[in-house]
Short mmCIF file of C-alpha atoms and ligand atoms in Angstrom, two decimals:
data_model
loop_
_atom_site.label_atom_id
_atom_site.label_comp_id
_atom_site.label_asym_id
_atom_site.label_seq_id
_atom_site.Cartn_x
_atom_site.Cartn_y
_atom_site.Cartn_z
CA UNK A 177 -140.03 17.97 93.79
CA UNK A 178 -142.74 19.50 91.64
CA UNK A 179 -144.34 22.84 92.32
CA UNK A 180 -148.01 23.02 93.16
CA UNK A 181 -150.67 23.67 90.55
CA UNK A 182 -151.16 27.24 91.77
CA UNK A 183 -147.97 28.08 89.89
CA UNK A 184 -149.64 27.32 86.56
CA UNK A 185 -148.72 29.76 83.84
CA UNK A 186 -151.88 31.49 82.58
CA UNK A 187 -150.73 33.73 79.75
CA UNK A 188 -154.02 34.28 77.88
CA UNK A 189 -155.98 37.05 79.50
CA UNK A 190 -156.83 39.44 76.71
CA UNK A 191 -159.82 37.89 75.01
CA UNK A 192 -160.57 40.97 72.97
CA UNK A 193 -157.16 41.24 71.27
CA UNK A 194 -157.13 41.93 67.55
CA UNK A 195 -154.53 41.30 64.88
CA UNK A 196 -153.72 44.05 62.43
CA UNK A 197 -152.03 43.14 59.18
CA UNK A 198 -150.90 45.28 56.28
CA UNK A 199 -150.67 42.88 53.36
CA UNK A 200 -148.40 42.59 50.37
CA UNK A 201 -145.00 41.83 51.90
CA UNK A 202 -143.34 38.56 50.77
CA UNK A 203 -142.30 36.48 53.79
CA UNK A 204 -138.55 35.88 53.94
CA UNK A 205 -136.76 34.15 56.77
CA UNK A 206 -136.81 31.17 59.08
CA UNK A 207 -139.78 30.00 61.11
CA UNK A 208 -139.34 27.55 64.00
CA UNK A 209 -142.15 25.04 64.31
CA UNK A 210 -143.41 24.13 67.78
CA UNK A 211 -144.38 20.83 69.29
CA UNK A 212 -147.84 19.70 68.21
CA UNK A 213 -150.84 20.81 70.25
CA UNK A 214 -152.82 17.76 69.19
CA UNK A 215 -150.00 15.44 70.27
CA UNK A 216 -149.36 17.26 73.56
CA UNK A 217 -153.01 17.05 74.66
CA UNK A 218 -153.28 13.21 74.79
CA UNK A 219 -149.71 12.99 76.11
CA UNK A 220 -150.67 15.24 79.01
CA UNK A 221 -153.77 13.09 79.68
CA UNK A 222 -151.41 10.10 79.73
CA UNK A 223 -149.83 11.68 82.80
CA UNK A 224 -152.97 10.58 84.73
CA UNK A 225 -152.16 6.90 84.20
CA UNK A 226 -148.93 6.78 86.19
CA UNK A 227 -147.99 7.63 89.77
CA UNK A 228 -144.51 8.50 88.51
CA UNK A 229 -143.58 11.80 86.80
CA UNK A 230 -144.03 12.11 83.05
CA UNK A 231 -141.84 14.87 81.64
CA UNK A 232 -142.80 16.21 78.22
CA UNK A 233 -140.44 18.39 76.22
CA UNK A 234 -141.21 20.65 73.23
CA UNK A 235 -144.60 21.63 74.69
CA UNK A 236 -145.77 24.94 73.21
CA UNK A 237 -147.41 27.69 75.26
CA UNK A 238 -151.00 27.57 74.07
CA UNK A 239 -154.36 28.29 75.64
CA UNK A 240 -155.60 24.72 75.03
CA UNK A 241 -152.62 23.25 76.84
CA UNK A 242 -153.13 25.64 79.74
CA UNK A 243 -156.73 24.42 79.89
CA UNK A 244 -155.50 20.82 80.00
CA UNK A 245 -153.03 21.74 82.78
CA UNK A 246 -155.91 23.23 84.74
CA UNK A 247 -158.09 20.16 84.25
CA UNK A 248 -155.34 17.74 85.23
CA UNK A 249 -154.49 19.72 88.32
CA UNK A 250 -158.16 19.66 89.40
CA UNK A 251 -158.08 15.89 88.99
CA UNK A 252 -154.97 15.55 91.14
CA UNK A 253 -151.87 16.12 89.01
CA UNK A 254 -149.08 18.36 90.16
CA UNK A 255 -147.80 20.19 87.11
CA UNK A 256 -144.73 22.28 86.60
CA UNK A 257 -143.71 24.02 83.43
CA UNK A 258 -140.18 25.28 82.81
CA UNK A 259 -139.78 26.70 79.32
CA UNK A 260 -140.92 24.03 76.90
CA UNK A 261 -140.79 21.24 79.49
CA UNK A 262 -143.90 20.22 81.38
CA UNK A 263 -143.69 17.73 84.23
CA UNK A 264 -146.92 15.95 85.20
CA UNK A 265 -146.96 14.02 88.45
CA UNK A 266 -150.16 12.30 89.57
CA UNK A 267 -149.51 10.43 92.81
CA UNK A 268 -153.26 9.90 93.26
CA UNK A 269 -156.57 10.86 91.70
CA UNK A 270 -158.42 13.42 93.83
CA UNK A 271 -161.44 14.11 91.61
CA UNK A 272 -163.19 12.00 88.98
CA UNK A 273 -164.77 15.00 87.34
CA UNK A 274 -164.12 16.99 84.19
CA UNK A 275 -166.55 19.86 84.82
CA UNK A 276 -168.61 21.57 82.11
CA UNK A 277 -166.82 24.88 82.68
CA UNK A 278 -163.54 23.37 81.50
CA UNK A 279 -164.87 20.96 78.86
CA UNK A 280 -166.87 23.73 77.15
CA UNK A 281 -163.60 25.63 76.64
CA UNK A 282 -161.84 22.67 75.10
CA UNK A 283 -163.41 19.50 73.69
CA UNK A 284 -160.15 17.58 74.03
CA UNK A 285 -160.92 17.48 77.78
CA UNK A 286 -162.76 14.25 76.84
CA UNK A 287 -159.26 12.69 76.76
CA UNK A 288 -159.33 12.32 80.56
CA UNK A 289 -162.27 9.89 80.35
CA UNK A 290 -160.22 6.81 79.39
CA UNK A 291 -157.38 7.49 81.87
CA UNK A 292 -159.78 8.13 84.78
CA UNK A 293 -161.65 4.88 84.14
CA UNK A 294 -158.41 2.95 83.76
CA UNK A 295 -156.70 4.39 86.84
CA UNK A 296 -159.59 4.48 89.31
CA UNK A 297 -162.64 2.88 87.70
CA UNK A 298 -164.76 5.99 87.80
CA UNK A 299 -165.30 9.15 85.74
CA UNK A 300 -167.78 12.00 85.54
CA UNK A 301 -167.00 13.97 82.40
CA UNK A 302 -169.15 16.71 80.89
CA UNK A 303 -170.38 15.96 77.37
CA UNK A 304 -168.49 18.32 75.07
CA UNK A 305 -171.52 19.12 72.88
CA UNK A 306 -171.20 20.59 69.39
CA UNK A 307 -168.85 23.36 68.35
CA UNK A 308 -168.32 25.83 65.53
CA UNK A 309 -167.22 23.14 63.08
CA UNK A 310 -169.81 20.43 63.68
CA UNK A 311 -171.86 18.26 66.05
CA UNK A 312 -168.82 16.20 67.03
CA UNK A 313 -170.41 13.31 68.94
CA UNK A 314 -168.31 11.11 71.26
CA UNK A 315 -170.26 7.87 70.78
CA UNK A 316 -167.16 5.92 69.65
CA UNK A 317 -165.35 6.87 72.87
CA UNK A 318 -168.35 5.68 74.90
CA UNK A 319 -168.99 2.46 72.94
CA UNK A 320 -165.29 1.57 72.97
CA UNK A 321 -164.99 2.02 76.73
CA UNK A 322 -168.16 -0.03 77.22
CA UNK A 323 -166.43 -2.80 75.24
CA UNK A 324 -163.65 -2.68 77.85
CA UNK A 325 -166.23 -3.28 80.58
CA UNK A 326 -167.26 0.24 81.64
CA UNK A 327 -170.88 0.98 82.54
CA UNK A 328 -171.75 4.36 81.08
CA UNK A 329 -174.89 6.49 81.43
CA UNK A 330 -175.52 10.00 80.20
CA UNK A 331 -177.08 12.05 82.98
CA UNK A 332 -177.63 15.81 83.14
CA UNK A 333 -175.17 16.45 80.34
CA UNK A 334 -172.45 14.32 81.92
CA UNK A 335 -170.88 11.01 80.94
CA UNK A 336 -171.21 9.04 84.20
CA UNK A 337 -168.93 6.03 83.94
CA UNK A 338 -168.02 3.21 86.32
CA UNK A 339 -166.03 0.04 86.02
CA UNK A 340 -167.64 -2.83 87.95
CA UNK A 341 -164.80 -4.50 89.86
CA UNK A 342 -162.65 -1.41 89.36
CA UNK A 343 -160.47 -2.65 86.47
CA UNK A 344 -161.11 -2.47 82.73
CA UNK A 345 -160.69 -5.69 80.76
CA UNK A 346 -158.96 -5.87 77.38
CA UNK A 347 -161.28 -6.52 74.42
CA UNK A 348 -161.62 -6.01 70.68
CA UNK A 349 -163.20 -2.80 69.41
CA UNK A 350 -163.65 -1.72 65.79
CA UNK A 351 -164.13 2.00 65.21
CA UNK A 352 -167.14 2.57 62.91
CA UNK A 353 -165.23 5.54 61.45
CA UNK A 354 -161.85 7.13 61.92
CA UNK A 355 -161.68 9.17 65.12
CA UNK A 356 -158.42 10.67 66.39
CA UNK A 357 -159.27 11.42 70.02
CA UNK A 358 -161.54 8.34 70.07
CA UNK A 359 -158.50 6.19 69.30
CA UNK A 360 -156.38 8.08 71.84
CA UNK A 361 -158.96 7.61 74.62
CA UNK A 362 -159.14 3.88 73.92
CA UNK A 363 -155.36 3.49 73.75
CA UNK A 364 -154.99 5.31 77.08
CA UNK A 365 -157.70 3.19 78.72
CA UNK A 366 -156.34 -0.09 77.33
CA UNK A 367 -152.88 0.57 78.81
CA UNK A 368 -154.05 -0.18 82.35
CA UNK A 369 -156.71 -2.76 81.39
CA UNK A 370 -156.42 -6.45 82.27
CA UNK A 371 -155.06 -8.35 79.23
CA UNK A 372 -154.88 -7.47 75.53
CA UNK A 373 -156.96 -4.90 73.68
CA UNK A 374 -157.19 -5.05 69.90
CA UNK A 375 -158.36 -1.86 68.22
CA UNK A 376 -159.39 -1.97 64.56
CA UNK A 377 -159.96 0.77 61.99
CA UNK A 378 -157.77 2.98 64.16
CA UNK A 379 -156.76 6.47 63.00
CA UNK A 380 -153.14 6.53 61.81
CA UNK A 381 -152.55 10.23 62.42
CA UNK A 382 -148.90 10.77 63.47
CA UNK A 383 -150.03 12.20 66.82
CA UNK A 384 -151.31 8.72 67.72
CA UNK A 385 -147.90 7.27 66.89
CA UNK A 386 -146.36 9.84 69.22
CA UNK A 387 -148.69 8.72 72.03
CA UNK A 388 -147.82 5.07 71.41
CA UNK A 389 -144.09 5.88 71.52
CA UNK A 390 -144.50 7.52 74.92
CA UNK A 391 -146.62 4.62 76.22
CA UNK A 392 -143.88 2.21 75.16
CA UNK A 393 -141.35 4.33 77.03
CA UNK A 394 -143.60 3.93 80.10
CA UNK A 395 -143.51 0.16 79.79
CA UNK A 396 -146.64 -0.68 77.78
CA UNK A 397 -146.33 -3.30 75.04
CA UNK A 398 -147.75 -2.01 71.77
CA UNK A 399 -148.05 -3.57 68.32
CA UNK A 400 -149.20 -2.03 65.06
CA UNK A 401 -148.05 1.59 65.42
CA UNK A 402 -148.92 3.52 62.24
CA UNK A 403 -151.37 0.84 61.07
CA UNK A 404 -155.16 0.58 61.43
CA UNK A 405 -154.89 -2.37 63.85
CA UNK A 406 -153.27 -1.65 67.19
CA UNK A 407 -152.77 -4.21 69.96
CA UNK A 408 -152.04 -3.10 73.51
CA UNK A 409 -151.08 -5.38 76.39
CA UNK A 410 -152.46 -3.77 79.51
CA UNK A 411 -150.06 -3.48 82.41
CA UNK A 412 -150.36 -3.19 86.22
CA UNK A 413 -148.61 0.18 86.40
CA UNK A 414 -146.83 2.61 84.10
CA UNK A 415 -143.37 3.96 84.86
CA UNK A 416 -142.41 7.59 84.49
CA UNK A 417 -140.81 8.79 81.24
CA UNK A 418 -139.24 11.68 79.37
CA UNK A 419 -140.75 12.31 75.95
CA UNK A 420 -140.27 14.98 73.29
CA UNK A 421 -143.53 16.02 71.65
CA UNK A 422 -143.56 15.63 67.85
CA UNK A 423 -143.62 18.72 65.59
CA UNK A 424 -146.88 20.47 64.78
CA UNK A 425 -147.67 19.57 61.18
CA UNK A 426 -150.70 21.88 61.13
CA UNK A 427 -148.69 24.87 62.31
CA UNK A 428 -146.11 24.03 59.62
CA UNK A 429 -148.80 23.76 56.93
CA UNK A 430 -150.20 27.12 58.00
CA UNK A 431 -146.81 28.84 57.53
CA UNK A 432 -146.29 27.05 54.21
CA UNK A 433 -149.58 28.54 52.98
CA UNK A 434 -148.54 31.97 54.33
CA UNK A 435 -145.19 31.81 52.51
CA UNK A 436 -146.82 30.79 49.24
CA UNK A 437 -149.61 33.38 49.26
CA UNK A 438 -147.07 36.19 49.76
CA UNK A 439 -144.73 34.79 47.05
CA UNK A 440 -142.13 34.46 49.76
CA UNK A 441 -139.17 32.26 50.51
CA UNK A 442 -138.93 30.68 53.95
CA UNK A 443 -137.31 27.84 55.81
CA UNK A 444 -139.29 25.99 58.44
CA UNK A 445 -137.28 24.47 61.28
CA UNK A 446 -138.05 21.38 63.39
CA UNK A 447 -140.48 19.80 60.93
CA UNK A 448 -140.36 16.80 58.67
CA UNK A 449 -141.95 16.93 55.22
CA UNK A 450 -143.31 13.38 55.58
CA UNK A 451 -145.85 14.68 58.10
CA UNK A 452 -147.66 16.62 55.35
CA UNK A 453 -147.70 14.26 52.35
CA UNK A 454 -150.93 15.20 50.53
CA UNK A 455 -150.74 18.91 51.35
CA UNK A 456 -147.18 19.20 50.05
CA UNK A 457 -147.88 17.14 46.89
CA UNK A 458 -150.92 19.27 46.06
CA UNK A 459 -149.07 22.55 46.50
CA UNK A 460 -146.12 21.32 44.45
CA UNK A 461 -148.53 20.37 41.67
CA UNK A 462 -149.97 23.87 41.86
CA UNK A 463 -146.53 25.43 41.33
CA UNK A 464 -144.96 25.90 44.77
CA UNK A 465 -141.45 24.78 45.60
CA UNK A 466 -141.39 22.75 48.81
CA UNK A 467 -138.27 20.73 49.50
CA UNK A 468 -136.85 18.90 52.49
CA UNK A 469 -133.55 20.21 53.80
CA UNK A 470 -131.14 18.55 56.20
CA UNK A 471 -131.80 18.44 59.96
CA UNK A 472 -135.59 18.53 59.91
CA UNK A 473 -136.00 21.67 57.85
CA UNK A 474 -138.24 22.49 54.91
CA UNK A 475 -137.63 25.07 52.18
CA UNK A 476 -140.68 26.81 50.68
CA UNK A 477 -140.82 29.35 47.88
CA UNK A 478 -143.25 30.65 45.33
CA UNK A 479 -143.11 33.11 42.49
CA UNK A 480 -146.27 34.17 40.72
CA UNK A 481 -149.76 32.88 41.36
CA UNK A 482 -150.51 29.46 42.74
CA UNK A 483 -152.43 27.22 40.35
CA UNK A 484 -155.96 25.96 41.10
CA UNK A 485 -156.56 22.65 42.88
CA UNK A 486 -159.28 20.10 43.27
CA UNK A 487 -158.84 18.52 46.68
CA UNK A 488 -160.72 16.90 49.52
CA UNK A 489 -160.04 16.44 53.21
CA UNK A 490 -159.63 12.96 54.64
CA UNK A 491 -157.89 11.21 57.54
CA UNK A 492 -154.09 10.88 57.43
CA UNK A 493 -152.27 10.54 55.07
CA UNK A 494 -154.93 12.57 53.22
CA UNK A 495 -155.34 16.33 53.40
CA UNK A 496 -155.93 17.30 57.04
CA UNK A 497 -159.22 19.07 57.69
CA UNK A 498 -157.17 21.33 59.99
CA UNK A 499 -155.47 22.79 56.87
CA UNK A 500 -158.60 23.21 54.76
CA UNK A 501 -159.33 26.83 55.73
CA UNK A 502 -155.72 27.92 55.19
CA UNK A 503 -155.71 26.23 51.77
CA UNK A 504 -158.95 27.98 50.87
CA UNK A 505 -157.44 31.38 51.68
CA UNK A 506 -154.51 30.52 49.43
CA UNK A 507 -156.69 29.27 46.57
CA UNK A 508 -158.87 32.37 46.73
CA UNK A 509 -156.06 34.15 44.84
CA UNK A 510 -155.12 31.23 42.57
CA UNK A 511 -154.98 31.47 38.79
CA UNK A 512 -158.18 29.48 38.24
CA UNK A 513 -161.14 27.52 39.60
CA UNK A 514 -160.61 25.25 42.61
CA UNK A 515 -162.84 22.77 44.39
CA UNK A 516 -162.42 21.88 48.07
CA UNK A 517 -164.51 19.09 49.56
CA UNK A 518 -164.70 18.89 53.38
CA UNK A 519 -165.31 15.27 54.37
CA UNK A 520 -164.53 15.31 58.11
CA UNK A 521 -166.72 17.98 59.69
CA UNK A 522 -170.15 19.06 58.46
CA UNK A 523 -169.80 22.76 59.25
CA UNK A 524 -166.21 23.67 58.58
CA UNK A 525 -166.77 26.49 56.09
CA UNK A 526 -167.38 29.30 58.59
CA UNK A 527 -164.37 31.19 57.20
CA UNK A 528 -166.00 31.46 53.75
CA UNK A 529 -168.18 34.48 54.62
CA UNK A 530 -165.21 36.28 56.18
CA UNK A 531 -162.94 35.54 53.20
CA UNK A 532 -165.76 36.80 50.96
CA UNK A 533 -165.69 40.10 52.86
CA UNK A 534 -162.08 40.39 51.70
CA UNK A 535 -163.11 39.87 48.08
CA UNK A 536 -162.77 36.09 47.75
CA UNK A 537 -165.23 34.43 45.36
CA UNK A 538 -166.38 31.22 47.00
CA UNK A 539 -169.66 29.40 46.65
CA UNK A 540 -170.59 26.54 48.93
CA UNK A 541 -172.93 23.69 48.19
CA UNK A 542 -173.15 21.12 50.97
CA UNK A 543 -169.63 19.99 51.80
CA UNK A 544 -168.19 21.35 48.53
CA UNK A 545 -166.69 24.82 48.07
CA UNK A 546 -166.02 26.23 44.65
CA UNK A 547 -163.28 28.86 44.76
CA UNK A 548 -162.71 31.20 41.83
CA UNK A 549 -159.29 32.78 42.11
CA UNK A 550 -159.42 36.60 42.15
CA UNK A 551 -156.69 39.06 41.18
CA UNK A 552 -156.27 40.30 44.74
CA UNK A 553 -157.98 40.35 48.12
CA UNK A 554 -158.59 43.61 49.95
CA UNK A 555 -158.15 44.20 53.64
CA UNK A 556 -161.09 44.82 55.96
CA UNK A 557 -162.35 43.86 59.43
CA UNK A 558 -163.02 40.15 59.80
CA UNK A 559 -163.90 37.83 62.64
CA UNK A 560 -162.27 34.55 63.55
CA UNK A 561 -164.82 31.78 64.09
CA UNK A 562 -162.59 28.85 65.08
CA UNK A 563 -158.94 28.05 65.46
CA UNK A 564 -158.01 27.19 61.88
CA UNK A 565 -160.50 29.64 60.33
CA UNK A 566 -158.71 32.39 62.21
CA UNK A 567 -155.36 31.60 60.61
CA UNK A 568 -156.97 31.50 57.17
CA UNK A 569 -157.91 35.14 57.76
CA UNK A 570 -154.36 35.99 58.81
CA UNK A 571 -153.04 34.29 55.66
CA UNK A 572 -155.53 36.20 53.52
CA UNK A 573 -154.54 39.43 55.30
CA UNK A 574 -150.86 38.86 54.52
CA UNK A 575 -151.68 38.95 50.80
CA UNK A 576 -154.51 41.48 50.79
CA UNK A 577 -154.18 45.06 49.65
CA UNK A 578 -154.46 47.42 52.61
CA UNK A 579 -155.18 46.67 56.21
CA UNK A 580 -156.92 43.62 57.67
CA UNK A 581 -158.15 43.54 61.25
CA UNK A 582 -158.85 40.06 62.61
CA UNK A 583 -160.92 40.05 65.80
CA UNK A 584 -161.73 37.23 68.28
CA UNK A 585 -158.07 36.38 68.41
CA UNK A 586 -158.54 34.04 71.35
CA UNK A 587 -159.21 31.33 68.77
CA UNK A 588 -155.65 31.72 67.42
CA UNK A 589 -154.16 31.61 70.91
CA UNK A 590 -155.60 28.12 71.34
CA UNK A 591 -153.22 26.69 68.75
CA UNK A 592 -150.54 29.13 67.57
CA UNK A 593 -147.77 30.41 69.83
CA UNK A 594 -146.37 33.85 68.90
CA UNK A 595 -147.82 33.83 65.39
CA UNK A 596 -147.36 37.60 65.00
CA UNK A 597 -143.73 37.36 66.17
CA UNK A 598 -142.91 34.51 63.79
CA UNK A 599 -144.50 36.32 60.84
CA UNK A 600 -143.05 39.75 61.62
CA UNK A 601 -139.57 38.23 61.90
CA UNK A 602 -140.07 37.19 58.28
CA UNK A 603 -140.95 40.78 57.30
CA UNK A 604 -144.73 40.71 57.63
CA UNK A 605 -146.38 43.89 58.83
CA UNK A 606 -148.50 42.43 61.59
CA UNK A 607 -149.31 43.53 65.08
CA UNK A 608 -151.44 42.35 67.99
CA UNK A 609 -153.51 45.14 69.47
CA UNK A 610 -154.42 44.60 73.11
CA UNK A 611 -157.86 45.34 74.43
CA UNK A 612 -158.21 49.06 75.08
CA UNK A 613 -155.26 50.03 72.87
CA UNK A 614 -156.15 52.58 70.15
CA UNK A 615 -156.37 50.92 66.78
CA UNK A 616 -158.16 53.01 64.22
CA UNK A 617 -157.33 51.62 60.84
CA UNK A 618 -155.41 54.62 59.58
CA UNK A 619 -153.68 55.31 62.90
CA UNK A 620 -152.48 51.74 63.23
CA UNK A 621 -151.39 51.69 59.65
CA UNK A 622 -149.07 54.59 60.33
CA UNK A 623 -147.94 53.13 63.62
CA UNK A 624 -147.11 49.77 62.06
CA UNK A 625 -145.51 51.22 59.00
CA UNK A 626 -143.42 53.55 61.15
C1 EPZ B 103 -159.15 15.68 66.29
O1 EPZ B 103 -160.45 15.97 66.75
C2 EPZ B 103 -158.37 16.96 66.38
N1 EPZ B 103 -158.33 17.39 67.76
C3 EPZ B 103 -159.01 18.01 65.49
O2 EPZ B 103 -158.20 19.17 65.52
C4 EPZ B 103 -159.05 17.49 64.06
O3 EPZ B 103 -159.75 18.41 63.26
C5 EPZ B 103 -159.77 16.14 64.02
O4 EPZ B 103 -159.16 15.21 64.95
C6 EPZ B 103 -159.74 15.49 62.65
O5 EPZ B 103 -158.44 15.30 62.23
C7 EPZ B 103 -157.40 16.88 68.58
O6 EPZ B 103 -156.60 16.05 68.21
C8 EPZ B 103 -157.40 17.39 69.97
P1 EPZ B 103 -162.44 12.96 65.24
P2 EPZ B 103 -161.45 14.79 67.12
O7 EPZ B 103 -162.96 12.21 66.41
O8 EPZ B 103 -160.68 13.64 67.62
C9 EPZ B 103 -166.89 11.88 63.91
C10 EPZ B 103 -157.81 21.51 65.57
O9 EPZ B 103 -158.12 22.45 64.81
N2 EPZ B 103 -167.00 11.20 65.21
O10 EPZ B 103 -161.30 12.37 64.49
O11 EPZ B 103 -162.50 15.36 67.97
C11 EPZ B 103 -166.74 13.39 64.09
O12 EPZ B 103 -167.99 14.02 64.27
C12 EPZ B 103 -158.79 20.42 65.93
O13 EPZ B 103 -156.70 21.42 66.11
C13 EPZ B 103 -168.15 10.51 65.54
O14 EPZ B 103 -169.09 10.44 64.77
O15 EPZ B 103 -162.04 14.42 65.71
C14 EPZ B 103 -166.05 13.78 62.82
O16 EPZ B 103 -166.98 13.91 61.78
C15 EPZ B 103 -160.20 20.72 65.58
N3 EPZ B 103 -168.20 9.91 66.77
C16 EPZ B 103 -165.15 12.58 62.54
O17 EPZ B 103 -165.70 11.49 63.30
C17 EPZ B 103 -167.18 9.93 67.64
O18 EPZ B 103 -167.32 9.35 68.74
C18 EPZ B 103 -163.69 12.74 62.95
O19 EPZ B 103 -163.63 13.27 64.26
C19 EPZ B 103 -166.01 10.62 67.29
C20 EPZ B 103 -165.94 11.24 66.07
#
């Protein structure tokens, strides 16, 4: 029924692409919001738990999801994508390994650890290591799975895990701190464990609720969705299911920031305002108009400069760390002094130096950034350092005077589908330049403008 994994769609070949933006055009139009990358990733890993097909709808075309497709197919899944639908069928597990070469590309590969242990009692998963935004240990994942009966050793950079007797056993585990993928790994593992698992101090990010909804559709009994205590009754086998991936609240927040910084007026489609509570409240307080419309739409408009804000990142329902960089770009042209405190990751200010090259005035002390709003930013060449940092540079470029060239675009392709198309359809002057294509600043300027 399903095509073989060799038919995987690999759309991301041009690692040296650049984005060219001529700033100063207010965004006007409608922007469709995709399914959430960070919901789709654990949902795809869930496909490993069942020998029946799991069909996910509203799955965006993103490099990270292609990486997950590749990893699952190495493990034994047969995957077929048609448009936004991805079918995952895992009749049996062929390999217990998540190799370094895949995990180093995408940390969320760790999400196969729980499913592998639950389905076949064995896993060999490369340690993800640190990344551009912090050390990002996975000790909660490991300790939690040990609580379910797994024996885990770290050897040669790999998590080598076994389940004596082959089947995990339900248990209680309290997360020392909020961890999103930590919770997802435990929830996935607990679904095929013997008996009940009670997880405490669980992240309540909406993506976890989406995973629990899909698990319920596959026959798992779940209590406590959306609360910090989740109980899961492990089951012998999971049925197949059809599930629509929830909207991407971070993509939506990114376009909200883009609309506001350009003093634009946009509608976002397929997104619910309740997914962005703190972000929306803060921006409203700073002068933006953000209103829910019927049928999962949001209206955003701004005239004049955004006001300054004092804000800190925290787990849901607080301000998402994944929107911190975009907010910083926006506040760099606010009418006053802002403070942004980053509480989730210890090194998530890599965009500051690049924004400073565009004229932003930002000083950083520890996890606190002080942003003095400037009259205007000016375009120049900047480099993306991670996924969200890269969109902060695009947002800054949309407002800057002159031309901005954002390089290392592969970061954006991990999490934003067709960003240049969505923005240009709202009037932005923005263009992706493929590797090898001529793109001198003045030449491109003429080409874009023409
Ligand atoms: C998820 O990462 C997201 N990734 C991240 O999105 C997001 O920034 C992050 O949650 C926070 O919201 C996916 O969902 C795939 P954590 P995750 O475990 O799960 C510490 C993006 O841009 N910690 O919630 O890896 C950790 O170091 C990405 O789309 C431990 O100490 O993050 C951090 O300080 C980037 N030990 C904090 O907890 C652990 O075992 C929260 O991390 C696990 C985490």
